[in-house]
CSV table of C-alpha atoms and ligand atoms in Angstrom, one decimal:
chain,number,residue,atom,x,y,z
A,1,UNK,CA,115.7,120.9,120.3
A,2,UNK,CA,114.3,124.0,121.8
A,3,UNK,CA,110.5,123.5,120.2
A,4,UNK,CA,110.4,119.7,120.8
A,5,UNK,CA,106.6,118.8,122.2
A,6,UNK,CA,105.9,116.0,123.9
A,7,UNK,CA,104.2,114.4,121.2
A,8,UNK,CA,107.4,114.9,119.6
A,9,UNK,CA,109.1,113.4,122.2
A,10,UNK,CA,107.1,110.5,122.1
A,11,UNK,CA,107.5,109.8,119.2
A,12,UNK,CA,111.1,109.5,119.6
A,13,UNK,CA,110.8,106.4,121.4
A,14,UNK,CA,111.8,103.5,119.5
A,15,UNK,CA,110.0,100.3,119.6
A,16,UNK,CA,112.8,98.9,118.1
A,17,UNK,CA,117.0,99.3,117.7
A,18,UNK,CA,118.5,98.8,114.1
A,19,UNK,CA,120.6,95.9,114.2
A,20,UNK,CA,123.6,95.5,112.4
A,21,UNK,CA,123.0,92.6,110.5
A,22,UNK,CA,125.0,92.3,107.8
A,23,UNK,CA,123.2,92.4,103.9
A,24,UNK,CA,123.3,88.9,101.8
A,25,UNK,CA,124.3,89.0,98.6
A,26,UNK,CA,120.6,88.2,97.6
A,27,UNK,CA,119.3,90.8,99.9
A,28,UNK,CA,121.5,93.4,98.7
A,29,UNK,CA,120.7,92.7,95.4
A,30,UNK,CA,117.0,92.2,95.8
A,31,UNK,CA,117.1,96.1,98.3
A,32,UNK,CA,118.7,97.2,94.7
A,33,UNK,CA,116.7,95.3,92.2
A,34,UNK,CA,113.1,95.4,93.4
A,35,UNK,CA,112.4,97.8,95.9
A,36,UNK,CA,110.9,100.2,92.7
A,37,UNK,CA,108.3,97.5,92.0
A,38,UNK,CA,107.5,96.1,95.6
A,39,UNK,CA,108.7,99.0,97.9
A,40,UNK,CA,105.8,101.8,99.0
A,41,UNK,CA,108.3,104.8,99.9
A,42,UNK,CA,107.2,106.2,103.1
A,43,UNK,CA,105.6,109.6,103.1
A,44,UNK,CA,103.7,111.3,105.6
A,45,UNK,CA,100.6,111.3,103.3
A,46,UNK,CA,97.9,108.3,102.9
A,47,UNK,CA,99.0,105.3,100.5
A,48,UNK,CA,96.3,105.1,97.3
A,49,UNK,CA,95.8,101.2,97.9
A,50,UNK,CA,93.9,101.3,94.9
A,51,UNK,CA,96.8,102.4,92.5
A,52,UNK,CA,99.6,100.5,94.9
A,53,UNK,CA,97.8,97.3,94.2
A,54,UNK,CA,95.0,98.0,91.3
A,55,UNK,CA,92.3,96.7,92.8
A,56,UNK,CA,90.6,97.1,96.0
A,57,UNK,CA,90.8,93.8,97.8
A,58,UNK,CA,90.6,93.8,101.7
A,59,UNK,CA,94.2,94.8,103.4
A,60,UNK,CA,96.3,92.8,106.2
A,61,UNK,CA,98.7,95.0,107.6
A,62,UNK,CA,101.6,93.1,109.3
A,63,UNK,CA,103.9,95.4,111.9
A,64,UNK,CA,107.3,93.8,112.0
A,65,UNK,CA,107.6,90.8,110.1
A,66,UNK,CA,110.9,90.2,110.8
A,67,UNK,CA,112.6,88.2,107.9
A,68,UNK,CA,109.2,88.0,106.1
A,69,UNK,CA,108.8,84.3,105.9
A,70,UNK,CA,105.3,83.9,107.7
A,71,UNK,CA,103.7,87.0,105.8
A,72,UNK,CA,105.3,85.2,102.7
A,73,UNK,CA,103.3,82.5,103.1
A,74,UNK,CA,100.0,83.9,104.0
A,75,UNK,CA,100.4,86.5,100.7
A,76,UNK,CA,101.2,83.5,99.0
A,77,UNK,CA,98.0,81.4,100.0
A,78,UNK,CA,95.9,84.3,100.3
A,79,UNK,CA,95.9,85.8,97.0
A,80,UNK,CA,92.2,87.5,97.3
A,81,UNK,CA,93.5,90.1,100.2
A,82,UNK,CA,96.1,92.5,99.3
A,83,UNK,CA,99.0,93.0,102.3
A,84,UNK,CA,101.2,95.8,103.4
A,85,UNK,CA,104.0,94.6,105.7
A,86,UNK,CA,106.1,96.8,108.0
A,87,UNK,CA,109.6,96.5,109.1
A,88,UNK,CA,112.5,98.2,109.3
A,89,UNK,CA,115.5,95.9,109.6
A,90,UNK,CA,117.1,95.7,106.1
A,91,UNK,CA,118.1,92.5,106.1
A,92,UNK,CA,114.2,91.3,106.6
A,93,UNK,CA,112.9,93.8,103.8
A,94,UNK,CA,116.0,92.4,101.4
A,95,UNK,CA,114.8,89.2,102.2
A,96,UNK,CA,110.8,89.6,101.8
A,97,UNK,CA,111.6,91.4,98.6
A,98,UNK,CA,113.6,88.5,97.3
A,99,UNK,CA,110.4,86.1,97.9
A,100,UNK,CA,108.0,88.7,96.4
A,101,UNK,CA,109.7,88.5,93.2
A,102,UNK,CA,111.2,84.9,93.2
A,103,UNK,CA,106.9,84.2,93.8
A,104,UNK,CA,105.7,87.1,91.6
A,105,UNK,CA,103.5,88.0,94.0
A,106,UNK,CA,101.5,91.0,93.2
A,107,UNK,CA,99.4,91.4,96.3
A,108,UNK,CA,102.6,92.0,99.0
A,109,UNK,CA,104.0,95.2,99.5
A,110,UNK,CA,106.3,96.5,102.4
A,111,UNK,CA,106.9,99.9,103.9
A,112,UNK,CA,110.2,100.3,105.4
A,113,UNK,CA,109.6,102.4,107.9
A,114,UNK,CA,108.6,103.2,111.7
A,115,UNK,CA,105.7,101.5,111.6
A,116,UNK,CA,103.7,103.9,114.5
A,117,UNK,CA,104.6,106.8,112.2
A,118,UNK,CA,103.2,104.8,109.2
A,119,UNK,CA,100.2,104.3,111.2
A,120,UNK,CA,100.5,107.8,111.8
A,121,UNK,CA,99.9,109.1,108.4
A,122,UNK,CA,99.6,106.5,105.5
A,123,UNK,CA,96.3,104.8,106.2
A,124,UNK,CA,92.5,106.5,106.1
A,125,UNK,CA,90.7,105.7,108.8
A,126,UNK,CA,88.6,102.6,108.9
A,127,UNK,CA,90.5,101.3,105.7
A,128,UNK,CA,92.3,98.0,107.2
A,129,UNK,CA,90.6,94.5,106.9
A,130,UNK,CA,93.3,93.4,109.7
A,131,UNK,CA,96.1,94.0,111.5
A,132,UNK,CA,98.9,91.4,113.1
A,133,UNK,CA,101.8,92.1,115.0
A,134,UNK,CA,104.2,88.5,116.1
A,135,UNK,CA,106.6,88.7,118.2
A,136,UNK,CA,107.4,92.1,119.1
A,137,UNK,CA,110.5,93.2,121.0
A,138,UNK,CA,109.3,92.0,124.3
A,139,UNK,CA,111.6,94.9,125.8
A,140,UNK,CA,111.6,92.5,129.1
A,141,UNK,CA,113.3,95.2,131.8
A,142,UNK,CA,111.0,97.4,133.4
A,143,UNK,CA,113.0,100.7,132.6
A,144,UNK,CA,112.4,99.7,128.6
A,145,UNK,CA,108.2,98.9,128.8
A,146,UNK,CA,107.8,101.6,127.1
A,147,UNK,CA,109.1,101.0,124.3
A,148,UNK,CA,106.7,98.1,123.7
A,149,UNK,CA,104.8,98.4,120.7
A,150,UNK,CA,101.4,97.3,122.3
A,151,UNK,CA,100.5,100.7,124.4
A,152,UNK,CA,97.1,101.7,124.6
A,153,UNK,CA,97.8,105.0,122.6
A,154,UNK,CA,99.1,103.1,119.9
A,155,UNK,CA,96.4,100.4,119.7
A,156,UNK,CA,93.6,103.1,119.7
A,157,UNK,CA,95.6,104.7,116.7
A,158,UNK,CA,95.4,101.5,115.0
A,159,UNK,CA,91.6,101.1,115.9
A,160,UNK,CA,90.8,103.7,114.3
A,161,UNK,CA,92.4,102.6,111.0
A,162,UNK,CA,90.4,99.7,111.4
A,163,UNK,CA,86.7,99.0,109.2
A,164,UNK,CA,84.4,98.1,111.9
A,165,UNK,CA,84.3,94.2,112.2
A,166,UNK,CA,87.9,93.6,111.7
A,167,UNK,CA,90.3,91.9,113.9
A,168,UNK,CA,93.7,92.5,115.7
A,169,UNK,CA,96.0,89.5,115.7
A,170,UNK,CA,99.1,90.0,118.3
A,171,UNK,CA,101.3,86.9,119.3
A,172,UNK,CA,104.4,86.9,121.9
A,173,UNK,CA,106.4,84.0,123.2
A,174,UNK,CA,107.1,86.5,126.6
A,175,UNK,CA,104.1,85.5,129.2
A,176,UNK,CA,104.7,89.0,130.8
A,177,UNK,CA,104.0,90.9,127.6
A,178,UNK,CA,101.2,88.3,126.6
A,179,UNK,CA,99.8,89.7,130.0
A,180,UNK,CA,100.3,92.7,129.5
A,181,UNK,CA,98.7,92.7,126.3
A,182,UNK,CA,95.5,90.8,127.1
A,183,UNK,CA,95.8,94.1,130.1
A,184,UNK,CA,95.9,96.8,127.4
A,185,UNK,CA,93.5,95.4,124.9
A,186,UNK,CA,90.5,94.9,127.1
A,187,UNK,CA,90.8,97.9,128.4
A,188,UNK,CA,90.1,99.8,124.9
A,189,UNK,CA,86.7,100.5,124.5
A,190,UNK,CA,85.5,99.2,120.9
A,191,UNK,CA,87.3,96.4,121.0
A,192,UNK,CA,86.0,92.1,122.1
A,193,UNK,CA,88.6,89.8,122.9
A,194,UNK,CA,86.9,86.9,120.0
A,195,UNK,CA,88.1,84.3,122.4
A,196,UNK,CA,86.2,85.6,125.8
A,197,UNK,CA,87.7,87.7,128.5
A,198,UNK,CA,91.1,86.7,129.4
A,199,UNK,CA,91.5,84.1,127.0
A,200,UNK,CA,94.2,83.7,124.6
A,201,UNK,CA,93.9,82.0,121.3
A,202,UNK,CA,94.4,78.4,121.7
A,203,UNK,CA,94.7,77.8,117.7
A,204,UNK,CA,95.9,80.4,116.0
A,205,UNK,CA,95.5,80.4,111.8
A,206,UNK,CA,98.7,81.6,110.7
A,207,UNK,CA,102.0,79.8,110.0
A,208,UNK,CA,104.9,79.9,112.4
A,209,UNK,CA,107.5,83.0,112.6
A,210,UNK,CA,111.2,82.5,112.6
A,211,UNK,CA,111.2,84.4,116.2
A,212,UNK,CA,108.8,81.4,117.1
A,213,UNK,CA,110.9,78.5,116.2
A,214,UNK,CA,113.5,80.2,118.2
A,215,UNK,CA,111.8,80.7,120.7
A,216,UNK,CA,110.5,77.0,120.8
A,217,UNK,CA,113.6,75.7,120.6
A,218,UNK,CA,114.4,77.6,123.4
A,219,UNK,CA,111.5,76.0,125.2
A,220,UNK,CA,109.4,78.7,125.6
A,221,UNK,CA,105.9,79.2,125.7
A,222,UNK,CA,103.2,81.1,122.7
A,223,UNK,CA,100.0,83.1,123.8
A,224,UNK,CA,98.0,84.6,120.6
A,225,UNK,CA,95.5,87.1,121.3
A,226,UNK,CA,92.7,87.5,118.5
A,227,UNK,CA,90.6,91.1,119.0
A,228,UNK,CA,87.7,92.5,117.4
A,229,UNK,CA,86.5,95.6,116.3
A,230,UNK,CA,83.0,96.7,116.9
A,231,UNK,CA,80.8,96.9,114.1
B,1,LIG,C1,111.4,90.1,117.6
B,1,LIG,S1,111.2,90.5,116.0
B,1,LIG,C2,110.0,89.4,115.4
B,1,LIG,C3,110.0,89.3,113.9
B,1,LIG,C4,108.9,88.4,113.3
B,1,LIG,N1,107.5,88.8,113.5
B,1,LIG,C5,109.0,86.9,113.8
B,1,LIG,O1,108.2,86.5,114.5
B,1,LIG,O2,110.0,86.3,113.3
B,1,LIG,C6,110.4,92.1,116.0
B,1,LIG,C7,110.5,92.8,114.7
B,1,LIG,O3,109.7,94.0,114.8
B,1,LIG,C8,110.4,95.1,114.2
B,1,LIG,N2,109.9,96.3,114.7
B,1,LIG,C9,109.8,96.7,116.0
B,1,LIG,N3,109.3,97.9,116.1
B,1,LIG,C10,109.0,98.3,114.9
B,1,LIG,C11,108.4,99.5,114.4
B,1,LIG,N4,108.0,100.5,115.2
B,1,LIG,N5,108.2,99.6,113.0
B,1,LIG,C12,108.6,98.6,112.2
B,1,LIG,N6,109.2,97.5,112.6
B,1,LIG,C13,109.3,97.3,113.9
B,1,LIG,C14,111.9,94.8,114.5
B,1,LIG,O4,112.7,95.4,113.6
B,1,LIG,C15,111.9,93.3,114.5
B,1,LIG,O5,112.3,92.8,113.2
């Protein structure tokens, strides 16, 4: 690519690897089914929240919810906020799009896409009531940190997608990344850890992710980290 930038090149590395999983029947048919009603196409141009959802409640914008159960959930108890979720393993977005319609929900939508890019181009600035990111790839090997989604470039992007006021909500079950996270986000000007300077979040408000049953099984540890935005 002889006119690649480095912003370009940046760009090209991928917090993520598509995985193979193979399509249910249900997902399949809920990708097919529902993905006009529920599914915001990505384009590099800003999302009208007001015509995606018709009104103009406050927005939680979840970065890789994985197989949707957790964002589910809050959408489904949470019916005053309206709530974009990012992912893009299919099998996750089949699933999520199966429990939007089985629930009728009307204030969950997903964009299947990159979600740095999405961050990129589809939201105004200072638009987003909140944004959480669970268990991210924890990309453990020192060669693959940076593809961690929880840079400092990144998180200032997302800062300034942020109203003033509004929180951050990152989780891992990987005490390297938690530290490394707690590193990054105190570091950012703008931004107040809510629980004091170097703490985690000792009781976190959301309901557990799939990753996190895992990943308790497995007998590991959780650190949430809870950050605010300056008003
Ligand atoms: C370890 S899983 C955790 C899923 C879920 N939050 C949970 O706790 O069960 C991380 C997820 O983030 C997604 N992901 C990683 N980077 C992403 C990106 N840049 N844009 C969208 N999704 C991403 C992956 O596809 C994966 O499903």
């Amino acid at each position: 690519m002889p006119n690649e930038t480095n912003s370009d090149h940046k760009r090209s590395i991928r917090s993520y690897v598509i995985r193979s999983g193979r399509l249910t029947d249900s997902q399949r048919n809920a990708l097919d089914t529902h993905r006009q009603q529920y599914l915001i196409d990505f384009q590099p141009q800003i999302i009208q929240l007001d015509s995606v959802f018709q009104n103009s409640a406050r927005l939680i914008v979840e970065i890789g919810f994985g197989m949707g159960d957790s964002l589910l959930e809050m959408a489904k108890m949470d019916p005053d906020s309206n709530f974009i979720g990012i992912e893009v393993h299919q099998p996750g977005v089949g699933k999520l799009l199966h429990g939007i319609a089985e629930q009728e929900l009307t204030n969950l939508k997903i964009v299947s896409y990159d979600a740095k890019e999405v961050f990129q181009f589809c939201f105004e600035n200072e638009s987003i009531d909140k944004v959480q990111i669970f268990f991210p790839d924890p990309w453990p090997k020192k060669r693959h940190h940076k593809r961690r989604l929880v840079q400092t470039e990144f998180m200032e992007q997302l800062l300034g997608k942020l109203k003033p006021g509004a929180d951050i909500h990152l989780a891992t079950d990987w005490q390297a990344y938690a530290e490394h996270m707690m590193d990054v986000m105190q570091a950012i000007p703008r931004l107040s850890n809510v629980n004091g300077a170097n703490n985690y979040w000792a009781d976190p408000d959301r309901p557990g992710t799939k990753f996190e049953k895992r990943g308790q099984r497995l007998g590991h540890g959780v650190w949430d980290l809870q950050f605010r935005k300056d008003k």
